[in-house]
PDB file of N, CA and C in Angstrom:
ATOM      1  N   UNK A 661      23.001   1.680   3.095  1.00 71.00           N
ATOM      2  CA  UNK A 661      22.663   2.588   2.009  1.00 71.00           C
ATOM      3  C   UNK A 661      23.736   2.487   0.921  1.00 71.00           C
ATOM      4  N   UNK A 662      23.201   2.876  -0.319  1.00 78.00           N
ATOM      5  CA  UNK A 662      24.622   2.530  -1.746  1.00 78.00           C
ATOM      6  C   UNK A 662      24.854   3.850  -1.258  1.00 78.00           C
ATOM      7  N   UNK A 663      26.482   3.875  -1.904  1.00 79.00           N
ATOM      8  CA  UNK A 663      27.731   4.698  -1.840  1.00 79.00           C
ATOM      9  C   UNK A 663      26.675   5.956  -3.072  1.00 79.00           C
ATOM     10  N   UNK A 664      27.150   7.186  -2.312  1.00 73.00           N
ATOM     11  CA  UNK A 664      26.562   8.538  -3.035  1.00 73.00           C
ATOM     12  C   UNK A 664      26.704   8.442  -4.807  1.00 73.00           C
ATOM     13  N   UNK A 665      27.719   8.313  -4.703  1.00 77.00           N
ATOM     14  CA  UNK A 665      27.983   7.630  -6.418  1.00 77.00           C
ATOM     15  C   UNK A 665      27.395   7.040  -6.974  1.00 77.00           C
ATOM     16  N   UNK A 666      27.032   5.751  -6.651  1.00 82.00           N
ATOM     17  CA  UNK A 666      25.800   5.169  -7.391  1.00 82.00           C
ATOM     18  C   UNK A 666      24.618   5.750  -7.604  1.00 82.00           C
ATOM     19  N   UNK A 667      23.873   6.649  -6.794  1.00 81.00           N
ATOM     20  CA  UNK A 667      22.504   7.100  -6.866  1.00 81.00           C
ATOM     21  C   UNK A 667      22.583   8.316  -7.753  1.00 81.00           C
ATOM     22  N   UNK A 668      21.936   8.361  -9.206  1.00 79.00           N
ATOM     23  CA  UNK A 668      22.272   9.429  -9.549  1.00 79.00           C
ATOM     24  C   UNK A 668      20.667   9.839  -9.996  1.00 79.00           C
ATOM     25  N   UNK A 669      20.400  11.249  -9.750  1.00 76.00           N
ATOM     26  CA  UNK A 669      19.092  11.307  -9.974  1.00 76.00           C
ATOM     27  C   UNK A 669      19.628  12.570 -10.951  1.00 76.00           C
ATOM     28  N   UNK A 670      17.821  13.178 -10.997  1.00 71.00           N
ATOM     29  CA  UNK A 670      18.096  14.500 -12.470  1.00 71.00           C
ATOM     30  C   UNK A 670      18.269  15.646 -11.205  1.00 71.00           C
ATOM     31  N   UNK A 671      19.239  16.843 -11.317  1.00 67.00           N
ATOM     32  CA  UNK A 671      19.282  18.141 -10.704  1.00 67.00           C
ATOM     33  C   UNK A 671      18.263  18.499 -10.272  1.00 67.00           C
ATOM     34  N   UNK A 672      17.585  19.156  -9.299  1.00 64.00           N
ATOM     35  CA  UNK A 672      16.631  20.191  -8.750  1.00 64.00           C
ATOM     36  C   UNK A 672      15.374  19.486  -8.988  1.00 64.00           C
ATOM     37  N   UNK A 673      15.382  18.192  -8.239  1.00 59.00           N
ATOM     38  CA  UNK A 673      14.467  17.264  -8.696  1.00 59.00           C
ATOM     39  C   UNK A 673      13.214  17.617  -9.923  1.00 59.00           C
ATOM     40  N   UNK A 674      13.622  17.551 -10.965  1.00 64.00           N
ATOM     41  CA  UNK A 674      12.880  18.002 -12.390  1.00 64.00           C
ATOM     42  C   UNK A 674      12.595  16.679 -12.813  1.00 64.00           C
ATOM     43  N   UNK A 675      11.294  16.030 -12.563  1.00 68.00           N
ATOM     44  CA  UNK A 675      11.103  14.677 -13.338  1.00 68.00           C
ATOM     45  C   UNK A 675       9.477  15.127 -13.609  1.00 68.00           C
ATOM     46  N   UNK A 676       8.800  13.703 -14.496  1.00 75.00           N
ATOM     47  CA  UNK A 676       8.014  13.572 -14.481  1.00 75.00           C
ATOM     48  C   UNK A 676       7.571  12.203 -13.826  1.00 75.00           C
ATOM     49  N   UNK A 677       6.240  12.023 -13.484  1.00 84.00           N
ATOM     50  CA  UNK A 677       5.603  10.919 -13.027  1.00 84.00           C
ATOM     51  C   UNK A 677       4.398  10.233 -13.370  1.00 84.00           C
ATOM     52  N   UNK A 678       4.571   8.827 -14.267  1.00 86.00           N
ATOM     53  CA  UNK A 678       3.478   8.559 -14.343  1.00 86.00           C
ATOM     54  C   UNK A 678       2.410   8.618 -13.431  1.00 86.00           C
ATOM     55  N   UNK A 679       0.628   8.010 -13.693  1.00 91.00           N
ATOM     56  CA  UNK A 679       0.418   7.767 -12.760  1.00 91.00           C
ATOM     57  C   UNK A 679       0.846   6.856 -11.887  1.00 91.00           C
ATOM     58  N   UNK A 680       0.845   5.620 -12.908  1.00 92.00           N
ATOM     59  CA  UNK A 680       0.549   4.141 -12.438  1.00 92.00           C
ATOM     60  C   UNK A 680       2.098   4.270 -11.024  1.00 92.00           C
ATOM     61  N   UNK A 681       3.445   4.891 -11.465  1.00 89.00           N
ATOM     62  CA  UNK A 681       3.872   5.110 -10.372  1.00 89.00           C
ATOM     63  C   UNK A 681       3.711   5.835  -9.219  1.00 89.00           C
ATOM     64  N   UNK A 682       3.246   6.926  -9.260  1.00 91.00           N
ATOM     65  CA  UNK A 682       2.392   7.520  -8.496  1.00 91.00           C
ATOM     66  C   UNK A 682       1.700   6.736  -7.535  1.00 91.00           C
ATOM     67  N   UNK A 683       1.048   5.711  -7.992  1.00 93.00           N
ATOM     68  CA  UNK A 683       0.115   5.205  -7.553  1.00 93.00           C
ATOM     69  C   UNK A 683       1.006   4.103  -6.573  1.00 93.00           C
ATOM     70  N   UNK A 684       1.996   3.671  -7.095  1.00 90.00           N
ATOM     71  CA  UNK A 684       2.821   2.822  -6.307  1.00 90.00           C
ATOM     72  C   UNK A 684       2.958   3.114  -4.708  1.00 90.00           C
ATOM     73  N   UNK A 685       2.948   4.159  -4.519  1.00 91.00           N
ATOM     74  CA  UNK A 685       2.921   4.410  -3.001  1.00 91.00           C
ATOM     75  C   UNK A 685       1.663   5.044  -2.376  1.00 91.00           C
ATOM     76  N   UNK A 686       0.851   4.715  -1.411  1.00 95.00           N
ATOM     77  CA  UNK A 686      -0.329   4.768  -0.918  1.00 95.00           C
ATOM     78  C   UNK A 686      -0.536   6.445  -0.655  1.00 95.00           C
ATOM     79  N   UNK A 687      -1.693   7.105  -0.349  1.00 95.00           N
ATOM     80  CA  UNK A 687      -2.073   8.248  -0.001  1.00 95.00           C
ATOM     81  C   UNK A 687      -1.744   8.512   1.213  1.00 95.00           C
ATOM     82  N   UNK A 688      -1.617   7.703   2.463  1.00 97.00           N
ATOM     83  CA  UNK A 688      -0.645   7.957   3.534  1.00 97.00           C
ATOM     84  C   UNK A 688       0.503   7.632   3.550  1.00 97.00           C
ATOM     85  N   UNK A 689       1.214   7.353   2.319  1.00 93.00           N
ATOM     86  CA  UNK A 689       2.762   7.084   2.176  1.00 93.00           C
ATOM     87  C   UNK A 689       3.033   9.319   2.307  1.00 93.00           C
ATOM     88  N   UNK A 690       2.122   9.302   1.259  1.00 90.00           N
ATOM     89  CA  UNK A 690       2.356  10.928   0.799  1.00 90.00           C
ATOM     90  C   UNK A 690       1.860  12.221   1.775  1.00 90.00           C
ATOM     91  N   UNK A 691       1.223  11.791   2.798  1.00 93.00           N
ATOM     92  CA  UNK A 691       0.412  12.572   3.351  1.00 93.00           C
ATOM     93  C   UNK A 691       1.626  12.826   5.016  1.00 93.00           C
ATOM     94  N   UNK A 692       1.983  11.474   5.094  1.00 92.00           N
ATOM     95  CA  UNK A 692       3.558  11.058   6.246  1.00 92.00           C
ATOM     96  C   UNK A 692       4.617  12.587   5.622  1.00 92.00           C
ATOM     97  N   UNK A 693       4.921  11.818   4.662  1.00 87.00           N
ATOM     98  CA  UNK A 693       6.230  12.280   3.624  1.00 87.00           C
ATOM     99  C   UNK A 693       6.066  13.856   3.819  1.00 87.00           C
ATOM    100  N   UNK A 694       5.193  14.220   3.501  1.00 85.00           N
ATOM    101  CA  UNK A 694       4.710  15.703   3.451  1.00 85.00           C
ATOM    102  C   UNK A 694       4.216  16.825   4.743  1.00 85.00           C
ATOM    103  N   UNK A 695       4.072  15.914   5.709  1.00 87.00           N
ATOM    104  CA  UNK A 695       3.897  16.193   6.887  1.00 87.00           C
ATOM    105  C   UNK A 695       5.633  16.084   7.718  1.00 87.00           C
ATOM    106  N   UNK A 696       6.099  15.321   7.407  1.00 83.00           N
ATOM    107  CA  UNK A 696       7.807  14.973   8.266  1.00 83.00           C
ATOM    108  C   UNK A 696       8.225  16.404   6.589  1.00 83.00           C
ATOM    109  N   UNK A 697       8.467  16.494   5.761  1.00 78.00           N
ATOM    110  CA  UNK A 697       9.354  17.232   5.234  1.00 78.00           C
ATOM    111  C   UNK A 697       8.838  18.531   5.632  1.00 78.00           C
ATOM    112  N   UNK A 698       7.605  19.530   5.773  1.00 77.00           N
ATOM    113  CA  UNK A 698       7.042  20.118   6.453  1.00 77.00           C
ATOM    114  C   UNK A 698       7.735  20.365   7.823  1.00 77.00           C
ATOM    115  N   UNK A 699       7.421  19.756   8.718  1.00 79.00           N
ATOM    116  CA  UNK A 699       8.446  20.023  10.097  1.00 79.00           C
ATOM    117  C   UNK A 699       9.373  20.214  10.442  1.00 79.00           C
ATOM    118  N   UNK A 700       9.590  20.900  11.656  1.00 74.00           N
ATOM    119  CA  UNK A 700      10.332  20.991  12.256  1.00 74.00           C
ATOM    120  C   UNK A 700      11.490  19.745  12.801  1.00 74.00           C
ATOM    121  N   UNK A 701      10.996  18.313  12.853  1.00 76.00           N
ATOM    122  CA  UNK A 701      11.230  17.044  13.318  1.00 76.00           C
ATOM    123  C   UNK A 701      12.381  17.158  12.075  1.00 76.00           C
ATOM    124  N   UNK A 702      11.953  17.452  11.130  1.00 76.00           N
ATOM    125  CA  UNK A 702      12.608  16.751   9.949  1.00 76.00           C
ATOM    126  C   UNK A 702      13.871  17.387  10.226  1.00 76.00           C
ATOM    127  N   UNK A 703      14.117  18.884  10.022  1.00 71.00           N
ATOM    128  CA  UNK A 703      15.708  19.493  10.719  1.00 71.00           C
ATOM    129  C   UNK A 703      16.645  19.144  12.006  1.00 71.00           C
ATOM    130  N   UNK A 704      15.151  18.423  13.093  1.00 71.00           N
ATOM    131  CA  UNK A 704      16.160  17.706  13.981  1.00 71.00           C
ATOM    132  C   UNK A 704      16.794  16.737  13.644  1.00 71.00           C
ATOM    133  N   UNK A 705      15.936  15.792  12.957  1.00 71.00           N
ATOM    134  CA  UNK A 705      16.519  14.365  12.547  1.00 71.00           C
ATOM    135  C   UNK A 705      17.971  14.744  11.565  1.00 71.00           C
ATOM    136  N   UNK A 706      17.258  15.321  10.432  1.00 66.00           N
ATOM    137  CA  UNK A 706      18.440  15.266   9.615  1.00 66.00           C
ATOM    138  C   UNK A 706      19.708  16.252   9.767  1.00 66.00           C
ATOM    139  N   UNK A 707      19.601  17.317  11.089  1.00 63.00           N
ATOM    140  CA  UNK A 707      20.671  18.400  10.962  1.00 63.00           C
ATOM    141  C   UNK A 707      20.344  18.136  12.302  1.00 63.00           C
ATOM    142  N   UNK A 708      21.282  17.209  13.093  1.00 61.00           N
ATOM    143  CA  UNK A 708      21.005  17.102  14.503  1.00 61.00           C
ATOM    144  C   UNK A 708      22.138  17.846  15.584  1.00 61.00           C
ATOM    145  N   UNK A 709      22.376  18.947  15.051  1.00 64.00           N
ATOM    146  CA  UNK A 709      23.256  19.672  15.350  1.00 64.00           C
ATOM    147  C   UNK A 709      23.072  20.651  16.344  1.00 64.00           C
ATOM    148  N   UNK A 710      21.808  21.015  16.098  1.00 65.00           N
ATOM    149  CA  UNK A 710      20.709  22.069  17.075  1.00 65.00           C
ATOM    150  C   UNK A 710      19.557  21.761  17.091  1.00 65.00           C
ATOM    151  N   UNK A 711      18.952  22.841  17.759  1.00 64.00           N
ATOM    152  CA  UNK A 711      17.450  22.654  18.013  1.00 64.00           C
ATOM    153  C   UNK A 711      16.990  24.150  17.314  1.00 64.00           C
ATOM    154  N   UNK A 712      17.599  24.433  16.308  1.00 66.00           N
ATOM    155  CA  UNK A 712      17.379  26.093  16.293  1.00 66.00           C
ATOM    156  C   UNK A 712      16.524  26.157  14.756  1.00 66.00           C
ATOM    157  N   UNK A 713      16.021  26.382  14.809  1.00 66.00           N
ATOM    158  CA  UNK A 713      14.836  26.146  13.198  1.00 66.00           C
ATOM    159  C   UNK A 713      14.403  27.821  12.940  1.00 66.00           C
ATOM    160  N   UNK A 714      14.838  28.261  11.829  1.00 70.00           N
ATOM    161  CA  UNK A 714      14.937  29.456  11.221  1.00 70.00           C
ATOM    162  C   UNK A 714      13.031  29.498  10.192  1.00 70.00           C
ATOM    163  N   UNK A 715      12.015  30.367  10.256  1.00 70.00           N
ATOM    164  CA  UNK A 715      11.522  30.743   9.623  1.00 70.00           C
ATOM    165  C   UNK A 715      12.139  30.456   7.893  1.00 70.00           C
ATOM    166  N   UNK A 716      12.966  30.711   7.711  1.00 68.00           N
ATOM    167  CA  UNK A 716      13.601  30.356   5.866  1.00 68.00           C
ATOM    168  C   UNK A 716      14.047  29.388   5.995  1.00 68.00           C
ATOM    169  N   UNK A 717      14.514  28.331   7.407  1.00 64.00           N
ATOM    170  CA  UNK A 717      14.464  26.828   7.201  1.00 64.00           C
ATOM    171  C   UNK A 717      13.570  26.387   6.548  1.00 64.00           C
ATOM    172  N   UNK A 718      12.616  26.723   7.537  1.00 63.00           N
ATOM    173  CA  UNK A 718      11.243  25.978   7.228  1.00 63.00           C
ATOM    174  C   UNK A 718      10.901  26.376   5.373  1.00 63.00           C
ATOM    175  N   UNK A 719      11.006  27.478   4.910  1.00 66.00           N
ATOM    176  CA  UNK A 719       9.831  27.797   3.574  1.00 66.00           C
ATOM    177  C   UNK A 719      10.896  27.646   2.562  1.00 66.00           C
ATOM    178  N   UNK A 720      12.348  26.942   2.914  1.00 65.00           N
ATOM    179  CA  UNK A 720      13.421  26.671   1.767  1.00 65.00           C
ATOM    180  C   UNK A 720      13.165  25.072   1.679  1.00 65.00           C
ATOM    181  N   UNK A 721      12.548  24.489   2.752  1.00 61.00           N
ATOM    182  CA  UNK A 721      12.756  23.001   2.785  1.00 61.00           C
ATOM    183  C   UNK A 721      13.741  21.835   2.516  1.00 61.00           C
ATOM    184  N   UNK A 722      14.746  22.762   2.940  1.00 66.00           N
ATOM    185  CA  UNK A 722      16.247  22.130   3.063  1.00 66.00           C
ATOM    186  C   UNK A 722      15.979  20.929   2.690  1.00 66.00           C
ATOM    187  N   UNK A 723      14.972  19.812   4.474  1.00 65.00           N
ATOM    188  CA  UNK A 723      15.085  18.220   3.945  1.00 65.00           C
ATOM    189  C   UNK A 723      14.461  17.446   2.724  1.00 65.00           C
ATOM    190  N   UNK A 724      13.769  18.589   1.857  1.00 67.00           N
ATOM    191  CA  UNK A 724      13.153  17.892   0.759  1.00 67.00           C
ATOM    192  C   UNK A 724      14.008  17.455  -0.416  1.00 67.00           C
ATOM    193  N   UNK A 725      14.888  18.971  -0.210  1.00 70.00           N
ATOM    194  CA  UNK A 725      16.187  19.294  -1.111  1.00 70.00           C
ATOM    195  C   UNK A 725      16.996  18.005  -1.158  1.00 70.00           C
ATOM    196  N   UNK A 726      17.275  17.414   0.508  1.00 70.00           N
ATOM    197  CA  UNK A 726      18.480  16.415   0.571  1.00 70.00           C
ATOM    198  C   UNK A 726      17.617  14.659   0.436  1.00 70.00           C
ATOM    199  N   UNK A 727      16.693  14.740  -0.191  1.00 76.00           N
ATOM    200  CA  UNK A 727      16.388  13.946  -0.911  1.00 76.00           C
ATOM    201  C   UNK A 727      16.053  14.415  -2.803  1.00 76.00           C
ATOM    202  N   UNK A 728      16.397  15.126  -3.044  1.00 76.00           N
ATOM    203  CA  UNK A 728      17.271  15.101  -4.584  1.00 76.00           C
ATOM    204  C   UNK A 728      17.308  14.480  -5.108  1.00 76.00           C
ATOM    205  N   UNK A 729      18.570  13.431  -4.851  1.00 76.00           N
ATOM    206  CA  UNK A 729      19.283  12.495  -5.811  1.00 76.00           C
ATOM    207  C   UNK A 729      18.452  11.051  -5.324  1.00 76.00           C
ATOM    208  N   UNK A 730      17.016  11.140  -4.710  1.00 79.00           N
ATOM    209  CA  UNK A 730      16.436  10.157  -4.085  1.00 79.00           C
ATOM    210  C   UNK A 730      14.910   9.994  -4.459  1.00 79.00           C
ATOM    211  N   UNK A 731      14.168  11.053  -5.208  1.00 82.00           N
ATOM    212  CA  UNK A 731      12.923  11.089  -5.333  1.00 82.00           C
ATOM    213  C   UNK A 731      12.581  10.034  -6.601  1.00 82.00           C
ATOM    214  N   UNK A 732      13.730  10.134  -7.689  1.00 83.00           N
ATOM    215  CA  UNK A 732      13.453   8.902  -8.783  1.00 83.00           C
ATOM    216  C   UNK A 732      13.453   7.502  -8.050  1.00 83.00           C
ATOM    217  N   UNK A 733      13.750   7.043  -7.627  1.00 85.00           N
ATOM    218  CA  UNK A 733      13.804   5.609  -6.416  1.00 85.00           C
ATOM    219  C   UNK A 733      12.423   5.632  -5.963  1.00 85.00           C
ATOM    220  N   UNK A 734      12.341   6.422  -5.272  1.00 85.00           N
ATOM    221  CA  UNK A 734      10.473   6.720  -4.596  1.00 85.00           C
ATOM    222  C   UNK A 734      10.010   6.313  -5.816  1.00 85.00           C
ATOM    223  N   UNK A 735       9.614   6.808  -6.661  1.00 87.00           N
ATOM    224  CA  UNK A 735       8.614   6.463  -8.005  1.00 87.00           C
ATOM    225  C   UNK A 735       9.235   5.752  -8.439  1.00 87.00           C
ATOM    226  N   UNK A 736       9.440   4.636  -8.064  1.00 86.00           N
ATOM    227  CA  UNK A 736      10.004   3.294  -8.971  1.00 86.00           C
ATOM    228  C   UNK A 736      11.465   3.183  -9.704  1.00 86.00           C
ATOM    229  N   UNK A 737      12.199   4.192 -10.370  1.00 85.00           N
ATOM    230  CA  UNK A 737      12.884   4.272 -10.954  1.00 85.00           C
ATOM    231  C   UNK A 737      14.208   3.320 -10.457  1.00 85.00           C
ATOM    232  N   UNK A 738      15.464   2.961 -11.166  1.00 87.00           N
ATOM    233  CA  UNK A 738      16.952   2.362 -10.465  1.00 87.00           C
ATOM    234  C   UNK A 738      17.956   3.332  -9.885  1.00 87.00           C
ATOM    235  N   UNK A 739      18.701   3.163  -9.323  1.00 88.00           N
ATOM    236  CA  UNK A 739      19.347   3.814  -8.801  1.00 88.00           C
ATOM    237  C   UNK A 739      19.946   5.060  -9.220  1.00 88.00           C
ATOM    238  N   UNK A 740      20.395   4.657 -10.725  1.00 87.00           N
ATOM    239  CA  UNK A 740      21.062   5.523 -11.434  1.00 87.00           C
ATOM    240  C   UNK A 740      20.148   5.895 -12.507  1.00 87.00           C
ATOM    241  N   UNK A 741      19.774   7.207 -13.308  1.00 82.00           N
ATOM    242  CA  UNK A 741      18.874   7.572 -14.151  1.00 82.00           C
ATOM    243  C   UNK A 741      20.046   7.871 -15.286  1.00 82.00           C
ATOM    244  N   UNK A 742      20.263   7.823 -16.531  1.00 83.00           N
ATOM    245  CA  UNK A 742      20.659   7.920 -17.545  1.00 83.00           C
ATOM    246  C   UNK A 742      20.406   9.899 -17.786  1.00 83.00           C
ATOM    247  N   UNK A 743      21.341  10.462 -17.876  1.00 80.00           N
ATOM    248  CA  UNK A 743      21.256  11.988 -18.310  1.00 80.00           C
ATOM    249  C   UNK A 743      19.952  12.405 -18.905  1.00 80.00           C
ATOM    250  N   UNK A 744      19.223  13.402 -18.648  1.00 79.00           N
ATOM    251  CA  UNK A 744      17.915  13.339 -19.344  1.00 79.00           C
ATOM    252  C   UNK A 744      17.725  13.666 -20.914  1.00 79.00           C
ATOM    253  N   UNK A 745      18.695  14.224 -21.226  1.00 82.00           N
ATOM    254  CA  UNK A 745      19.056  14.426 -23.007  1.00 82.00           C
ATOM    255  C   UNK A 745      19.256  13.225 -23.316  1.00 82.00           C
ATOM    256  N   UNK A 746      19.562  12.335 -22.506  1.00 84.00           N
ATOM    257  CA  UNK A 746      20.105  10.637 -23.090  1.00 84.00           C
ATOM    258  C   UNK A 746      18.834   9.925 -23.183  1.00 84.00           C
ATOM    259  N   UNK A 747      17.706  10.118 -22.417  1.00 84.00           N
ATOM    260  CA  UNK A 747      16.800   8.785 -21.925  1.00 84.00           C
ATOM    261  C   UNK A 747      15.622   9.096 -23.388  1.00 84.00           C
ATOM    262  N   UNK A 748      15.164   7.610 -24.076  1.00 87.00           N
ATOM    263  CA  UNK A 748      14.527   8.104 -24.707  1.00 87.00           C
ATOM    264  C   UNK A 748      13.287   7.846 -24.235  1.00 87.00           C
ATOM    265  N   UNK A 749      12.968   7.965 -23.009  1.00 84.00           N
ATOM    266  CA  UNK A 749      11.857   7.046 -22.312  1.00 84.00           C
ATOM    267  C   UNK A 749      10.886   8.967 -22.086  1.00 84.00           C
ATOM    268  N   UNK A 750      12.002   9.531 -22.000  1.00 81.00           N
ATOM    269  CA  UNK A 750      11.106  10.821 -21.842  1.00 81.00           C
ATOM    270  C   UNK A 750      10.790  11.811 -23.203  1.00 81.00           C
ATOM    271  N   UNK A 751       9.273  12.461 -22.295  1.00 82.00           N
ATOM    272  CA  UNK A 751       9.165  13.438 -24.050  1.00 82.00           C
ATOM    273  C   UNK A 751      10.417  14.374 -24.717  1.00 82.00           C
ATOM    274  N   UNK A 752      10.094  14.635 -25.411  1.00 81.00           N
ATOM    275  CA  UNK A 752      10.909  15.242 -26.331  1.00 81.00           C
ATOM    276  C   UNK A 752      11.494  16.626 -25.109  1.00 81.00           C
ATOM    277  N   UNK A 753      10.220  17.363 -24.283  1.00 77.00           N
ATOM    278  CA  UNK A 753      10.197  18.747 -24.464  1.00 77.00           C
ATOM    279  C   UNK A 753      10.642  18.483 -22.890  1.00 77.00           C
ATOM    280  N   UNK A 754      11.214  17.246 -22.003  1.00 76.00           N
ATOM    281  CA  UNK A 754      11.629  17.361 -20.544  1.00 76.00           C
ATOM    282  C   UNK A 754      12.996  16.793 -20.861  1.00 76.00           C
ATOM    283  N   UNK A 755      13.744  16.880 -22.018  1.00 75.00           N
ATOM    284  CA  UNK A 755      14.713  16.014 -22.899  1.00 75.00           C
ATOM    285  C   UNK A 755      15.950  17.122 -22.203  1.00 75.00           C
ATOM    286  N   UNK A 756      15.666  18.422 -21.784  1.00 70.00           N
ATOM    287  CA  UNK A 756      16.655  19.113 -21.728  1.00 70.00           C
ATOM    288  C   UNK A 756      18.006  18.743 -20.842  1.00 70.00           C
ATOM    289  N   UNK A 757      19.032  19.255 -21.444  1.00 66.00           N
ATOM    290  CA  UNK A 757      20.139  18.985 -21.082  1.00 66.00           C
ATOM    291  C   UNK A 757      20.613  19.064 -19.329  1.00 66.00           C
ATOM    292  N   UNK A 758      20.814  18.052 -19.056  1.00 59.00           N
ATOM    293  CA  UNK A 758      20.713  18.479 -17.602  1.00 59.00           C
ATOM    294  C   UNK A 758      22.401  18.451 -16.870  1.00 59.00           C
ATOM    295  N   UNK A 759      22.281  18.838 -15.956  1.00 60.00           N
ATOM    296  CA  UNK A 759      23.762  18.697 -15.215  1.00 60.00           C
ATOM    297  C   UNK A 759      24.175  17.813 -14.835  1.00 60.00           C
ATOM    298  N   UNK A 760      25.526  17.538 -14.892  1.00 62.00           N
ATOM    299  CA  UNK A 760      25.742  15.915 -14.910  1.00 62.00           C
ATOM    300  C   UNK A 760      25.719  15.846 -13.545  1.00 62.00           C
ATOM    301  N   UNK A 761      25.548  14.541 -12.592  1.00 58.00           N
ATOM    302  CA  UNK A 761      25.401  14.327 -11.388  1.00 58.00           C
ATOM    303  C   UNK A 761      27.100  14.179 -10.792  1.00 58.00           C
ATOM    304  N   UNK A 762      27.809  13.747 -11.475  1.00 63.00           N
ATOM    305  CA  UNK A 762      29.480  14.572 -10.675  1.00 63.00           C
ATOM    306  C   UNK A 762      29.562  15.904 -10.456  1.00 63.00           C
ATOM    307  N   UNK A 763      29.350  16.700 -11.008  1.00 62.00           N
ATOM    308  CA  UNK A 763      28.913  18.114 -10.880  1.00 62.00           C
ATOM    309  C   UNK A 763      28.095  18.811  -9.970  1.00 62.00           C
ATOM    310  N   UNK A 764      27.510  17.544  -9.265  1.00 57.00           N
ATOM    311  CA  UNK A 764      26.678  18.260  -8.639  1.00 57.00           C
ATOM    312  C   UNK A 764      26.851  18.227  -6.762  1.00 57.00           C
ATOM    313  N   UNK A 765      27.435  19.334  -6.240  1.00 56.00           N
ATOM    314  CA  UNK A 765      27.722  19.199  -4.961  1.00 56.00           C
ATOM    315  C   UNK A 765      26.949  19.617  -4.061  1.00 56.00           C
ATOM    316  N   UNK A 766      26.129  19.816  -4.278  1.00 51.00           N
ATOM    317  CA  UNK A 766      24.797  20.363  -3.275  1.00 51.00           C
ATOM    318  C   UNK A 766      24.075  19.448  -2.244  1.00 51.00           C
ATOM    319  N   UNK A 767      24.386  18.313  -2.540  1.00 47.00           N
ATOM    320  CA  UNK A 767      23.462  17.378  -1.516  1.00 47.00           C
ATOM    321  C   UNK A 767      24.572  16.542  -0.981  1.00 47.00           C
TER     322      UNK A 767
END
């Protein structure tokens, strides 16, 4: 896997998606994805610390969260995304200033 540094995605996963990327990954790519982030499996795998799964585990979706700095990659994107006030690839009105990804210690 690249070093955390390199992967820089937008905060609180806020993107948009074409279709045509969208489309890049099959209807059981999404139907898997959504079913494992959903579960219980998913807190074992990724927090293999316990077996203890909290009701507000589940409806906060922690493991969706700790793919973050990972959902632009899924839809095609490079590793690193350019600040979203920077990119002129997006509309005007998703242009907003976002938090820089050093800043960001959550994941």
């Amino acid at each position: 896997a690249p070093p955390r540094e390199v992967v820089k995605g937008y905060c609180c996963v806020q993107f948009l998606v074409p279709r045509p990327r969208a489309l890049l990954r099959t209807q059981q790519w999404y139907k898997n994805a959504l079913e494992y982030f959903a579960s219980e499996w998913s807190y074992f795998h990724l927090f293999p610390s316990g077996r203890f799964v909290t009701w507000q585990d589940l409806t906060c979706r922690a493991p969706a969260q700790l793919w973050m700095p990972w959902w632009h990659v899924v839809f095609g994107e490079e590793l690193s995304c350019p600040e979203r006030h920077l990119d002129p690839r997006l509309p005007l009105f998703i242009q907003l200033r976002s938090i820089p990804p050093d800043r960001i210690h959550c994941c």
